[in-house]
């Protein structure tokens, strides 16, 4: 049974709730591919046993493929999409591309033993993003932080961390910012609190504000300030990120809190996207935001 492109897009709505790094070894991309394969199998009325017999593998292995606990090899993906009757070229391309991504090493993988798995998932999403929208109450969004600011934040959050660990965490954060040299569009709403709360002392904050002003000059960076004078706003319960990759993948929302990271998509991501639009409408426009940040920099100098 062959699925239409529209139905295939619907199958991408997989429900990413939960911290992948803490729930097991499954990476976000492995779980994504596993859900797609499971939905294709079920749409064709086939059981795990059917797929296992076709691949001549243990049934439990097929189950681990579909949960992403054990990443599936490209050859097995090719066999399964033939079994599931996937004939549309774009659908096959997406599945085979994901199969390659699951096993492909990125520059960030060298940090996988030193940071939470959910952060590695975030770095992977950022590396594939066409658009990132970020609302930051505090701190300044990580893609705009300078090294001294990031170091002060990390030390405040984990004062007992070894110096070597802090340096590695900061290095990863700085390396993530290389995506801004590419084509990704970064859209940021900065709460006034993120700009006023002193991190690392006045010298560091002055340098951080200058860096934000410099970043705003990039054609692919849009920065807006949500001033205190706005009062109550669309996201009183915290900040979040929206990440959009190439079609037909859905937008993913990333929410980070003391208990870990949460990745969501489908209706929940759309709800946060609508919230983000309202935040942008309430914020100062880009020119007025630059003026606000410039004046604040002089005030804090």
mmCIF file of N, CA and C in Angstrom, residues 42-126:
data_model
loop_
_atom_site.group_PDB
_atom_site.id
_atom_site.type_symbol
_atom_site.label_atom_id
_atom_site.label_comp_id
_atom_site.label_asym_id
_atom_site.label_seq_id
_atom_site.Cartn_x
_atom_site.Cartn_y
_atom_site.Cartn_z
ATOM 1 N N UNK A 42 2.462 -0.323 10.461
ATOM 2 C CA UNK A 42 1.089 -0.449 10.923
ATOM 3 C C UNK A 42 0.098 -0.065 9.835
ATOM 4 N N UNK A 43 0.453 0.947 9.013
ATOM 5 C CA UNK A 43 -0.427 1.357 7.930
ATOM 6 C C UNK A 43 -0.613 0.249 6.901
ATOM 7 N N UNK A 44 0.343 -0.646 6.817
ATOM 8 C CA UNK A 44 0.272 -1.763 5.884
ATOM 9 C C UNK A 44 -0.285 -3.040 6.535
ATOM 10 N N UNK A 45 -0.707 -2.933 7.788
ATOM 11 C CA UNK A 45 -1.301 -4.062 8.466
ATOM 12 C C UNK A 45 -0.320 -5.177 8.786
ATOM 13 N N UNK A 46 0.949 -4.825 8.937
ATOM 14 C CA UNK A 46 1.984 -5.822 9.218
ATOM 15 C C UNK A 46 2.368 -5.795 10.696
ATOM 16 N N UNK A 47 2.814 -6.933 11.188
ATOM 17 C CA UNK A 47 3.226 -7.044 12.586
ATOM 18 C C UNK A 47 4.748 -6.966 12.698
ATOM 19 N N UNK A 48 5.225 -6.818 13.940
ATOM 20 C CA UNK A 48 6.665 -6.870 14.182
ATOM 21 C C UNK A 48 7.243 -8.193 13.689
ATOM 22 N N UNK A 49 6.469 -9.267 13.876
ATOM 23 C CA UNK A 49 6.920 -10.587 13.435
ATOM 24 C C UNK A 49 7.089 -10.627 11.919
ATOM 25 N N UNK A 50 6.156 -9.999 11.196
ATOM 26 C CA UNK A 50 6.257 -9.953 9.732
ATOM 27 C C UNK A 50 7.549 -9.262 9.305
ATOM 28 N N UNK A 51 7.836 -8.091 9.929
ATOM 29 C CA UNK A 51 9.038 -7.337 9.576
ATOM 30 C C UNK A 51 10.294 -8.118 9.956
ATOM 31 N N UNK A 52 10.255 -8.779 11.113
ATOM 32 C CA UNK A 52 11.409 -9.549 11.568
ATOM 33 C C UNK A 52 11.705 -10.712 10.621
ATOM 34 N N UNK A 53 10.671 -11.404 10.181
ATOM 35 C CA UNK A 53 10.867 -12.521 9.259
ATOM 36 C C UNK A 53 11.395 -12.044 7.917
ATOM 37 N N UNK A 54 10.912 -10.889 7.461
ATOM 38 C CA UNK A 54 11.367 -10.350 6.181
ATOM 39 C C UNK A 54 12.850 -9.990 6.233
ATOM 40 N N UNK A 55 13.274 -9.373 7.352
ATOM 41 C CA UNK A 55 14.683 -8.981 7.498
ATOM 42 C C UNK A 55 15.549 -10.120 8.014
ATOM 43 N N UNK A 56 14.898 -11.196 8.429
ATOM 44 C CA UNK A 56 15.595 -12.322 9.048
ATOM 45 C C UNK A 56 16.370 -11.864 10.288
ATOM 46 N N UNK A 57 15.629 -11.124 11.120
ATOM 47 C CA UNK A 57 16.184 -10.635 12.377
ATOM 48 C C UNK A 57 15.264 -11.017 13.525
ATOM 49 N N UNK A 58 15.801 -10.911 14.722
ATOM 50 C CA UNK A 58 15.022 -11.191 15.910
ATOM 51 C C UNK A 58 13.919 -10.150 16.069
ATOM 52 N N UNK A 59 12.750 -10.586 16.527
ATOM 53 C CA UNK A 59 11.617 -9.665 16.700
ATOM 54 C C UNK A 59 11.962 -8.522 17.640
ATOM 55 N N UNK A 60 12.703 -8.816 18.702
ATOM 56 C CA UNK A 60 13.070 -7.764 19.657
ATOM 57 C C UNK A 60 13.954 -6.702 19.015
ATOM 58 N N UNK A 61 14.744 -7.104 18.012
ATOM 59 C CA UNK A 61 15.582 -6.136 17.316
ATOM 60 C C UNK A 61 14.729 -5.150 16.523
ATOM 61 N N UNK A 62 13.675 -5.637 15.885
ATOM 62 C CA UNK A 62 12.777 -4.756 15.138
ATOM 63 C C UNK A 62 12.115 -3.766 16.093
ATOM 64 N N UNK A 63 11.740 -4.244 17.267
ATOM 65 C CA UNK A 63 11.153 -3.366 18.272
ATOM 66 C C UNK A 63 12.132 -2.277 18.683
ATOM 67 N N UNK A 64 13.406 -2.642 18.854
ATOM 68 C CA UNK A 64 14.426 -1.648 19.239
ATOM 69 C C UNK A 64 14.677 -0.663 18.101
ATOM 70 N N UNK A 65 14.567 -1.132 16.850
ATOM 71 C CA UNK A 65 14.665 -0.218 15.712
ATOM 72 C C UNK A 65 13.574 0.852 15.803
ATOM 73 N N UNK A 66 12.350 0.414 16.082
ATOM 74 C CA UNK A 66 11.203 1.328 16.048
ATOM 75 C C UNK A 66 11.177 2.289 17.231
ATOM 76 N N UNK A 67 11.770 1.908 18.343
ATOM 77 C CA UNK A 67 11.857 2.834 19.477
ATOM 78 C C UNK A 67 13.092 3.720 19.391
ATOM 79 N N UNK A 68 14.001 3.397 18.476
ATOM 80 C CA UNK A 68 15.223 4.176 18.336
ATOM 81 C C UNK A 68 16.308 3.787 19.313
ATOM 82 N N UNK A 69 16.042 2.802 20.163
ATOM 83 C CA UNK A 69 17.039 2.380 21.144
ATOM 84 C C UNK A 69 18.274 1.817 20.447
ATOM 85 N N UNK A 70 18.047 1.119 19.333
ATOM 86 C CA UNK A 70 19.167 0.651 18.513
ATOM 87 C C UNK A 70 18.975 1.204 17.104
ATOM 88 N N UNK A 71 19.835 2.094 16.639
ATOM 89 C CA UNK A 71 19.664 2.707 15.324
ATOM 90 C C UNK A 71 19.691 1.660 14.207
ATOM 91 N N UNK A 72 18.791 1.806 13.259
ATOM 92 C CA UNK A 72 18.690 0.862 12.165
ATOM 93 C C UNK A 72 19.665 1.232 11.044
ATOM 94 N N UNK A 73 20.213 0.214 10.389
ATOM 95 C CA UNK A 73 21.146 0.437 9.292
ATOM 96 C C UNK A 73 20.407 0.803 8.008
ATOM 97 N N UNK A 74 21.093 1.535 7.134
ATOM 98 C CA UNK A 74 20.491 1.987 5.881
ATOM 99 C C UNK A 74 19.975 0.816 5.037
ATOM 100 N N UNK A 75 20.731 -0.285 4.988
ATOM 101 C CA UNK A 75 20.307 -1.435 4.205
ATOM 102 C C UNK A 75 18.995 -2.014 4.694
ATOM 103 N N UNK A 76 18.821 -2.065 6.012
ATOM 104 C CA UNK A 76 17.569 -2.563 6.574
ATOM 105 C C UNK A 76 16.417 -1.606 6.289
ATOM 106 N N UNK A 77 16.704 -0.295 6.302
ATOM 107 C CA UNK A 77 15.664 0.682 5.965
ATOM 108 C C UNK A 77 15.216 0.496 4.521
ATOM 109 N N UNK A 78 16.161 0.306 3.605
ATOM 110 C CA UNK A 78 15.821 0.093 2.198
ATOM 111 C C UNK A 78 14.931 -1.134 2.036
ATOM 112 N N UNK A 79 15.258 -2.206 2.760
ATOM 113 C CA UNK A 79 14.458 -3.425 2.673
ATOM 114 C C UNK A 79 13.049 -3.194 3.219
ATOM 115 N N UNK A 80 12.952 -2.489 4.336
ATOM 116 C CA UNK A 80 11.644 -2.283 4.950
ATOM 117 C C UNK A 80 10.751 -1.375 4.114
ATOM 118 N N UNK A 81 11.305 -0.321 3.524
ATOM 119 C CA UNK A 81 10.438 0.557 2.734
ATOM 120 C C UNK A 81 9.979 -0.130 1.452
ATOM 121 N N UNK A 82 10.755 -1.105 0.977
ATOM 122 C CA UNK A 82 10.270 -1.930 -0.134
ATOM 123 C C UNK A 82 9.110 -2.808 0.347
ATOM 124 N N UNK A 83 9.280 -3.411 1.530
ATOM 125 C CA UNK A 83 8.226 -4.233 2.100
ATOM 126 C C UNK A 83 6.960 -3.423 2.339
ATOM 127 N N UNK A 84 7.121 -2.174 2.774
ATOM 128 C CA UNK A 84 5.975 -1.334 3.107
ATOM 129 C C UNK A 84 5.395 -0.607 1.891
ATOM 130 N N UNK A 85 5.955 -0.845 0.721
ATOM 131 C CA UNK A 85 5.398 -0.285 -0.497
ATOM 132 C C UNK A 85 5.599 1.214 -0.667
ATOM 133 N N UNK A 86 6.690 1.740 -0.127
ATOM 134 C CA UNK A 86 6.974 3.170 -0.274
ATOM 135 C C UNK A 86 7.596 3.393 -1.653
ATOM 136 N N UNK A 87 6.820 3.960 -2.556
ATOM 137 C CA UNK A 87 7.277 4.135 -3.933
ATOM 138 C C UNK A 87 7.584 5.587 -4.277
ATOM 139 N N UNK A 88 6.950 6.529 -3.567
ATOM 140 C CA UNK A 88 7.146 7.944 -3.877
ATOM 141 C C UNK A 88 8.586 8.341 -3.578
ATOM 142 N N UNK A 89 9.253 8.948 -4.563
ATOM 143 C CA UNK A 89 10.689 9.206 -4.469
ATOM 144 C C UNK A 89 11.045 10.084 -3.275
ATOM 145 N N UNK A 90 10.235 11.107 -2.995
ATOM 146 C CA UNK A 90 10.534 12.026 -1.895
ATOM 147 C C UNK A 90 10.452 11.307 -0.548
ATOM 148 N N UNK A 91 9.467 10.433 -0.385
ATOM 149 C CA UNK A 91 9.332 9.682 0.852
ATOM 150 C C UNK A 91 10.547 8.788 1.076
ATOM 151 N N UNK A 92 10.959 8.102 0.037
ATOM 152 C CA UNK A 92 12.120 7.219 0.153
ATOM 153 C C UNK A 92 13.377 8.024 0.472
ATOM 154 N N UNK A 93 13.514 9.187 -0.158
ATOM 155 C CA UNK A 93 14.685 10.036 0.075
ATOM 156 C C UNK A 93 14.762 10.476 1.534
ATOM 157 N N UNK A 94 13.631 10.870 2.090
ATOM 158 C CA UNK A 94 13.591 11.328 3.483
ATOM 159 C C UNK A 94 14.004 10.211 4.431
ATOM 160 N N UNK A 95 13.440 9.029 4.237
ATOM 161 C CA UNK A 95 13.733 7.904 5.117
ATOM 162 C C UNK A 95 15.193 7.478 5.015
ATOM 163 N N UNK A 96 15.716 7.426 3.797
ATOM 164 C CA UNK A 96 17.105 7.006 3.621
ATOM 165 C C UNK A 96 18.068 8.079 4.134
ATOM 166 N N UNK A 97 17.681 9.347 3.994
ATOM 167 C CA UNK A 97 18.516 10.428 4.527
ATOM 168 C C UNK A 97 18.579 10.338 6.048
ATOM 169 N N UNK A 98 17.429 10.088 6.681
ATOM 170 C CA UNK A 98 17.416 9.934 8.134
ATOM 171 C C UNK A 98 18.246 8.731 8.566
ATOM 172 N N UNK A 99 18.183 7.656 7.778
ATOM 173 C CA UNK A 99 18.977 6.462 8.101
ATOM 174 C C UNK A 99 20.465 6.785 8.091
ATOM 175 N N UNK A 100 20.877 7.659 7.181
ATOM 176 C CA UNK A 100 22.277 8.093 7.146
ATOM 177 C C UNK A 100 22.592 8.986 8.339
ATOM 178 N N UNK A 101 21.663 9.897 8.668
ATOM 179 C CA UNK A 101 21.858 10.825 9.782
ATOM 180 C C UNK A 101 22.017 10.089 11.110
ATOM 181 N N UNK A 102 21.256 9.003 11.268
ATOM 182 C CA UNK A 102 21.282 8.254 12.531
ATOM 183 C C UNK A 102 22.688 7.776 12.864
ATOM 184 N N UNK A 103 23.439 7.379 11.858
ATOM 185 C CA UNK A 103 24.776 6.827 12.073
ATOM 186 C C UNK A 103 25.887 7.833 11.812
ATOM 187 N N UNK A 104 25.556 8.942 11.170
ATOM 188 C CA UNK A 104 26.599 9.907 10.803
ATOM 189 C C UNK A 104 27.073 10.679 12.028
ATOM 190 N N UNK A 105 28.354 10.801 12.169
ATOM 191 C CA UNK A 105 28.930 11.552 13.282
ATOM 192 C C UNK A 105 29.012 13.033 12.932
ATOM 193 N N UNK A 106 28.606 13.869 13.877
ATOM 194 C CA UNK A 106 28.757 15.299 13.724
ATOM 195 C C UNK A 106 29.847 15.799 14.652
ATOM 196 N N UNK A 107 30.249 17.053 14.486
ATOM 197 C CA UNK A 107 31.313 17.600 15.322
ATOM 198 C C UNK A 107 30.915 17.565 16.804
ATOM 199 N N UNK A 108 29.595 17.612 17.073
ATOM 200 C CA UNK A 108 29.092 17.656 18.444
ATOM 201 C C UNK A 108 29.177 16.319 19.163
ATOM 202 N N UNK A 109 29.339 15.214 18.419
ATOM 203 C CA UNK A 109 29.315 13.900 19.054
ATOM 204 C C UNK A 109 30.486 13.682 20.020
ATOM 205 N N UNK A 110 31.557 14.440 19.839
ATOM 206 C CA UNK A 110 32.685 14.277 20.762
ATOM 207 C C UNK A 110 32.348 14.770 22.172
ATOM 208 N N UNK A 111 31.225 15.504 22.297
ATOM 209 C CA UNK A 111 30.798 15.990 23.613
ATOM 210 C C UNK A 111 29.748 15.085 24.252
ATOM 211 N N UNK A 112 29.335 14.020 23.555
ATOM 212 C CA UNK A 112 28.179 13.232 23.992
ATOM 213 C C UNK A 112 28.368 12.587 25.359
ATOM 214 N N UNK A 113 29.591 12.303 25.759
ATOM 215 C CA UNK A 113 29.812 11.708 27.065
ATOM 216 C C UNK A 113 29.929 12.721 28.185
ATOM 217 N N UNK A 114 29.875 14.013 27.821
ATOM 218 C CA UNK A 114 30.110 15.058 28.822
ATOM 219 C C UNK A 114 28.902 15.952 29.062
ATOM 220 N N UNK A 115 27.882 15.857 28.207
ATOM 221 C CA UNK A 115 26.670 16.661 28.371
ATOM 222 C C UNK A 115 25.462 15.757 28.254
ATOM 223 N N UNK A 116 24.322 16.245 28.699
ATOM 224 C CA UNK A 116 23.087 15.479 28.620
ATOM 225 C C UNK A 116 22.731 15.193 27.165
ATOM 226 N N UNK A 117 22.162 14.004 26.930
ATOM 227 C CA UNK A 117 21.814 13.615 25.569
ATOM 228 C C UNK A 117 20.840 14.556 24.907
ATOM 229 N N UNK A 118 19.960 15.187 25.672
ATOM 230 C CA UNK A 118 18.985 16.105 25.082
ATOM 231 C C UNK A 118 19.668 17.333 24.492
ATOM 232 N N UNK A 119 20.818 17.733 25.042
ATOM 233 C CA UNK A 119 21.552 18.857 24.475
ATOM 234 C C UNK A 119 22.164 18.475 23.132
ATOM 235 N N UNK A 120 22.656 17.244 23.011
ATOM 236 C CA UNK A 120 23.184 16.780 21.737
ATOM 237 C C UNK A 120 22.074 16.778 20.685
ATOM 238 N N UNK A 121 20.863 16.382 21.084
ATOM 239 C CA UNK A 121 19.727 16.441 20.170
ATOM 240 C C UNK A 121 19.468 17.875 19.713
ATOM 241 N N UNK A 122 19.574 18.833 20.644
ATOM 242 C CA UNK A 122 19.349 20.238 20.304
ATOM 243 C C UNK A 122 20.392 20.719 19.304
ATOM 244 N N UNK A 123 21.647 20.354 19.522
ATOM 245 C CA UNK A 123 22.709 20.786 18.608
ATOM 246 C C UNK A 123 22.468 20.205 17.218
ATOM 247 N N UNK A 124 22.016 18.950 17.161
ATOM 248 C CA UNK A 124 21.710 18.345 15.863
ATOM 249 C C UNK A 124 20.574 19.096 15.171
ATOM 250 N N UNK A 125 19.516 19.419 15.914
ATOM 251 C CA UNK A 125 18.403 20.169 15.342
ATOM 252 C C UNK A 125 18.868 21.536 14.837
ATOM 253 N N UNK A 126 19.689 22.216 15.635
ATOM 254 C CA UNK A 126 20.194 23.524 15.218
ATOM 255 C C UNK A 126 21.008 23.420 13.937
#
